[in-house]
Amino acid sequence: MDAIATSIIARGLYDLIKSGITFTKDAITSKLAEYITNEENIKLIAEKIEKLNLDEDMSPKAIEKRLDAAPDILKLLKKSETKATTQIIQAHSGSGDNVGGNKTIYGEN
């Protein structure tokens, strides 16, 4: 996993903390599952992140630095496969559909 992926995970953890959800292993596991495919690694990483003492006063950059300073977490992140993401940036003007991806139309043959 590269620095960009670590940054994305840090931002996800920041959002989790800011949302007011209790920062537990289960909440962290749920957030990590959005980015990482290997469930065993997710559990191990979540346990280690829970022990980092992240709090609501930290910025995403501070969380990223804390992750970068934990070699055991970085080692697990590097051997984890990330989920593929698709980012669609588009503008729409006029009538018609603005579909970014696969369009499903129900009831049409």
XYZ file of N, CA and C in Angstrom:
327
model
N 0.844 -1.171 0.000
C 0.000 0.000 0.000
C 0.888 1.231 0.000
N 0.546 2.213 -0.755
C 1.387 3.403 -0.853
C 0.901 4.521 0.064
N 1.594 5.639 -0.008
C 1.281 6.776 0.865
C -0.130 7.312 0.619
N -0.593 7.241 -0.609
C -1.938 7.743 -0.917
C -2.988 6.887 -0.205
N -2.803 5.584 -0.229
C -3.754 4.700 0.445
C -3.737 4.931 1.954
N -2.546 5.135 2.520
C -2.449 5.430 3.953
C -3.180 6.728 4.275
N -3.047 7.699 3.396
C -3.728 8.979 3.567
C -5.248 8.807 3.517
N -5.710 7.973 2.605
C -7.154 7.721 2.477
C -7.687 7.042 3.741
N -6.941 6.079 4.257
C -7.360 5.399 5.489
C -7.355 6.375 6.660
N -6.351 7.236 6.720
C -6.296 8.240 7.784
C -7.519 9.147 7.716
N -7.903 9.540 6.516
C -9.091 10.394 6.350
C -10.359 9.650 6.781
N -10.429 8.365 6.467
C -11.572 7.562 6.893
C -11.659 7.455 8.404
N -10.508 7.278 9.051
C -10.484 7.220 10.518
C -10.869 8.564 11.114
N -10.404 9.644 10.496
C -10.761 10.991 10.944
C -12.287 11.186 10.870
N -12.876 10.777 9.749
C -14.328 10.898 9.583
C -15.064 10.070 10.633
N -14.527 8.907 10.937
C -15.129 8.042 11.945
C -15.116 8.713 13.310
N -13.995 9.295 13.675
C -13.872 9.985 14.968
C -14.801 11.203 15.012
N -14.802 11.987 13.945
C -15.607 13.211 13.917
C -17.107 12.940 13.908
N -17.505 11.769 13.422
C -18.936 11.464 13.361
C -19.522 11.173 14.737
N -18.642 11.005 15.733
C -19.115 10.766 17.091
C -19.339 9.303 17.410
N -19.045 8.444 16.449
C -19.178 7.011 16.696
C -18.071 6.587 17.656
N -18.396 5.724 18.586
C -17.398 5.239 19.531
C -16.275 4.565 18.765
N -15.057 4.987 19.055
C -13.875 4.517 18.338
C -13.458 3.159 18.895
N -14.118 2.109 18.406
C -13.861 0.750 18.865
C -13.295 -0.086 17.737
N -12.843 -1.267 18.084
C -12.299 -2.181 17.082
C -13.341 -2.481 16.005
N -14.597 -2.669 16.394
C -15.655 -2.974 15.421
C -15.890 -1.812 14.464
N -15.895 -0.589 14.986
C -16.085 0.587 14.129
C -14.902 0.751 13.178
N -13.701 0.534 13.688
C -12.501 0.645 12.853
C -12.517 -0.442 11.782
N -12.883 -1.654 12.165
C -12.964 -2.769 11.215
C -13.939 -2.450 10.091
N -15.074 -1.896 10.448
C -16.080 -1.529 9.453
C -15.535 -0.492 8.475
N -14.821 0.497 8.985
C -14.261 1.548 8.130
C -13.156 0.991 7.238
N -12.287 0.148 7.789
C -11.192 -0.438 7.005
C -11.712 -1.351 5.903
N -12.855 -2.000 6.134
C -13.434 -2.902 5.137
C -13.819 -2.170 3.857
N -13.949 -0.849 3.932
C -14.244 -0.061 2.734
C -13.030 0.028 1.808
N -11.835 -0.206 2.353
C -10.600 -0.004 1.597
C -9.781 -1.268 1.381
N -9.858 -2.232 2.298
C -8.985 -3.400 2.280
C -9.832 -4.655 2.080
N -9.310 -5.613 1.303
C -10.080 -6.815 0.996
C -9.846 -7.970 1.962
N -8.661 -8.124 2.514
C -8.310 -9.256 3.359
C -8.858 -9.066 4.777
N -9.840 -9.891 5.138
C -10.511 -9.737 6.437
C -9.581 -9.982 7.629
N -8.657 -10.926 7.473
C -7.717 -11.211 8.559
C -6.833 -10.001 8.834
N -6.333 -9.368 7.769
C -5.510 -8.165 7.932
C -6.318 -7.005 8.501
N -7.577 -6.905 8.108
C -8.442 -5.852 8.634
C -8.534 -5.959 10.152
N -8.739 -7.170 10.653
C -8.867 -7.372 12.101
C -7.572 -7.017 12.826
N -6.436 -7.461 12.270
C -5.148 -7.162 12.892
C -4.850 -5.663 12.893
N -5.117 -5.017 11.773
C -4.869 -3.576 11.654
C -5.785 -2.815 12.608
N -7.045 -3.220 12.687
C -8.006 -2.546 13.572
C -7.557 -2.629 15.032
N -7.048 -3.788 15.437
C -6.561 -3.943 16.811
C -5.407 -2.979 17.094
N -4.505 -2.857 16.140
C -3.332 -1.996 16.322
C -3.717 -0.516 16.272
N -4.663 -0.158 15.409
C -5.109 1.237 15.325
C -5.829 1.643 16.599
N -6.608 0.731 17.159
C -7.346 1.024 18.390
C -6.389 1.418 19.521
N -5.177 0.870 19.498
C -4.191 1.142 20.541
C -3.384 2.424 20.286
N -3.625 3.108 19.157
C -2.865 4.315 18.830
C -3.331 5.555 19.590
N -4.450 5.455 20.290
C -4.992 6.592 21.048
C -5.260 7.803 20.166
N -6.000 7.574 19.091
C -6.418 8.683 18.229
C -7.589 9.388 18.898
N -7.667 10.717 18.744
C -8.770 11.448 19.359
C -9.317 12.514 18.422
N -10.424 13.124 18.848
C -11.142 14.094 18.004
C -10.375 15.383 17.769
N -9.309 15.627 18.503
C -8.510 16.834 18.305
C -7.460 16.673 17.208
N -7.331 15.471 16.666
C -6.321 15.207 15.650
C -6.879 15.493 14.251
N -6.029 16.023 13.397
C -6.392 16.251 11.998
C -6.114 14.977 11.204
N -6.618 14.895 9.972
C -6.289 13.731 9.147
C -4.774 13.577 8.964
N -4.066 14.680 8.840
C -2.613 14.634 8.670
C -1.937 14.080 9.929
N -2.423 14.470 11.100
C -1.868 13.961 12.354
C -2.120 12.458 12.483
N -3.294 12.015 12.066
C -3.602 10.587 12.099
C -2.699 9.835 11.126
N -2.482 10.414 9.953
C -1.593 9.796 8.963
C -0.171 9.671 9.517
N 0.301 10.706 10.181
C 1.638 10.654 10.789
C 1.711 9.565 11.851
N 0.643 9.415 12.627
C 0.610 8.377 13.661
C 0.651 6.990 13.006
N -0.072 6.827 11.886
C -0.033 5.553 11.162
C 1.359 5.291 10.598
N 1.972 6.328 10.029
C 3.305 6.198 9.435
C 4.369 5.876 10.483
N 4.127 6.235 11.725
C 5.093 5.991 12.804
C 4.925 4.608 13.434
N 3.977 3.840 12.941
C 3.728 2.494 13.472
C 4.150 1.455 12.434
N 5.378 0.949 12.524
C 5.883 0.030 11.498
C 5.072 -1.257 11.360
N 4.500 -1.747 12.460
C 3.702 -2.971 12.370
C 2.420 -2.751 11.570
N 1.826 -1.568 11.704
C 0.630 -1.248 10.915
C 1.001 -1.082 9.451
N 2.095 -0.357 9.177
C 2.533 -0.158 7.797
C 2.847 -1.490 7.116
N 3.455 -2.403 7.855
C 3.791 -3.710 7.301
C 2.517 -4.450 6.889
N 1.498 -4.409 7.744
C 0.225 -5.056 7.422
C -0.473 -4.357 6.252
N -0.414 -3.030 6.233
C -1.044 -2.286 5.145
C -0.375 -2.588 3.806
N 0.949 -2.724 3.809
C 1.678 -2.985 2.567
C 1.349 -4.344 1.975
N 1.078 -5.323 2.830
C 0.764 -6.635 2.285
C -0.745 -6.849 2.086
N -1.528 -5.814 2.288
C -2.967 -5.888 2.085
C -3.328 -5.383 0.696
N -4.303 -6.041 0.110
C -4.806 -5.571 -1.175
C -5.943 -4.591 -0.922
N -5.928 -3.509 -1.688
C -6.988 -2.520 -1.538
C -8.094 -2.796 -2.551
N -9.260 -2.314 -2.232
C -10.388 -2.439 -3.147
C -10.235 -1.407 -4.247
N -10.612 -1.805 -5.422
C -10.563 -0.877 -6.549
C -11.654 0.171 -6.382
N -11.307 1.384 -6.646
C -12.287 2.461 -6.568
C -12.379 3.149 -7.913
N -13.507 3.684 -8.187
C -13.731 4.414 -9.420
C -14.194 5.810 -9.064
N -13.522 6.773 -9.620
C -13.926 8.155 -9.393
C -14.411 8.709 -10.718
N -15.632 9.212 -10.706
C -16.225 9.759 -11.920
C -16.466 11.240 -11.695
N -15.856 12.027 -12.545
C -16.053 13.472 -12.491
C -16.740 13.849 -13.792
N -17.908 14.447 -13.664
C -18.648 14.787 -14.870
C -19.519 16.005 -14.636
N -19.859 16.635 -15.714
C -20.764 17.785 -15.670
C -21.956 17.458 -16.561
N -23.084 18.018 -16.230
C -24.284 17.737 -17.009
C -25.029 19.038 -17.255
N -25.397 19.214 -18.477
C -26.156 20.404 -18.844
C -27.242 19.989 -19.818
N -28.447 20.378 -19.541
C -29.539 20.042 -20.452
C -30.372 18.905 -19.924
N -31.142 18.310 -20.831
C -32.031 17.231 -20.411
C -31.352 15.881 -20.613
N -31.933 14.866 -19.993
C -31.378 13.526 -20.149
C -30.736 13.040 -18.865
N -30.164 11.878 -18.969
C -29.571 11.228 -17.810
C -28.135 11.685 -17.595
N -27.727 11.634 -16.346
C -26.338 11.896 -15.975
C -25.882 10.692 -15.153
N -25.579 9.605 -15.848
C -25.263 8.341 -15.194
C -23.758 8.136 -15.245
N -23.157 7.918 -14.079
C -21.724 7.655 -14.015
C -21.497 6.207 -13.656
N -21.586 5.326 -14.600
C -21.416 3.904 -14.325
C -22.470 3.115 -15.055
N -22.847 1.984 -14.509
C -23.842 1.137 -15.149
C -25.234 1.638 -14.804
N -26.075 1.728 -15.808
C -27.438 2.197 -15.600
C -28.370 0.995 -15.663
N -29.222 0.888 -14.675
C -30.199 -0.182 -14.630
C -31.576 0.428 -14.785
N -32.318 -0.054 -15.770
C -33.671 0.436 -15.999
C -34.628 -0.728 -15.740
N -35.489 -0.556 -14.779
C -36.415 -1.612 -14.424
C -37.695 -1.468 -15.237
N -38.249 -2.605 -15.669
C -39.514 -2.602 -16.370
C -39.407 -2.407 -17.867
N -38.205 -2.269 -18.399
C -38.037 -2.140 -19.843
C -37.467 -3.430 -20.409
N -37.911 -3.784 -21.592
C -37.410 -5.004 -22.242
C -36.409 -4.678 -23.297
